[in-house]
């Protein structure tokens, strides 16, 4: 059954789970940073390093937005998830992808924790999907696949923007589906991993990704990302991976 979890439900569920864990003397989920040994203790659960400086995407995305997004939102998902796994040894030793897919396979994965795992996974895609002086036109195999799927880059770009402007969308992806490249959208707590698509690039369209810089103009944010930041080299590298 396809998940239909909206952001309000996620926040409500996550807040409830956080309170429950704190009340039962669980791991400190409000820690600013993961424990020093968190990366080594759960080395299969990783938070991607920011591949550039905090201010490197400015002026398209400000240093303030990157700092808040990476150090508060993204790191918060990592801290929560590793804290939960610390209290549940049966889930240790798995990658993030394995945990997400195992949940779909019927294990009793706490719903809020599943949502944090999806958010960590999606954000791990977001930062390398951008780069300073990115954007422009793709080159190489990705260009050919886009043209084969959409007829032209402009038609593909239009599809990306249309997906970004749908109501309730949380993420816009560029995915590989066999020999096709597709613009794909997922709701707030969803990921193409669960649909069998291979992610190539991710654009976070939660409001925290753009509101400080663009207020409510999501279209301008996505247009700017496509024009100035999207990392086609990363997409090309992901195409080559099995
Ligand atoms: Fe985000």
mmCIF file of C-alpha atoms and ligand atoms in Angstrom, residues 69 73 77 119 123 126 171 204 206 208-209, ligand 1:
data_model
loop_
_atom_site.group_PDB
_atom_site.id
_atom_site.type_symbol
_atom_site.label_atom_id
_atom_site.label_comp_id
_atom_site.label_asym_id
_atom_site.label_seq_id
_atom_site.Cartn_x
_atom_site.Cartn_y
_atom_site.Cartn_z
ATOM 1 C CA UNK A 69 19.030 23.297 6.439
ATOM 2 C CA UNK A 73 17.145 19.932 9.654
ATOM 3 C CA UNK A 77 17.210 13.549 11.147
ATOM 4 C CA UNK A 119 14.251 12.243 5.304
ATOM 5 C CA UNK A 123 18.722 14.882 2.170
ATOM 6 C CA UNK A 126 20.097 16.809 -2.089
ATOM 7 C CA UNK A 171 10.741 16.540 -3.370
ATOM 8 C CA UNK A 204 14.212 19.559 -1.841
ATOM 9 C CA UNK A 206 10.087 21.721 1.525
ATOM 10 C CA UNK A 208 12.714 25.226 4.785
ATOM 11 C CA UNK A 209 14.802 24.776 1.618
HETATM 12 FE FE1 LIG B 1 15.083 19.694 3.654
#
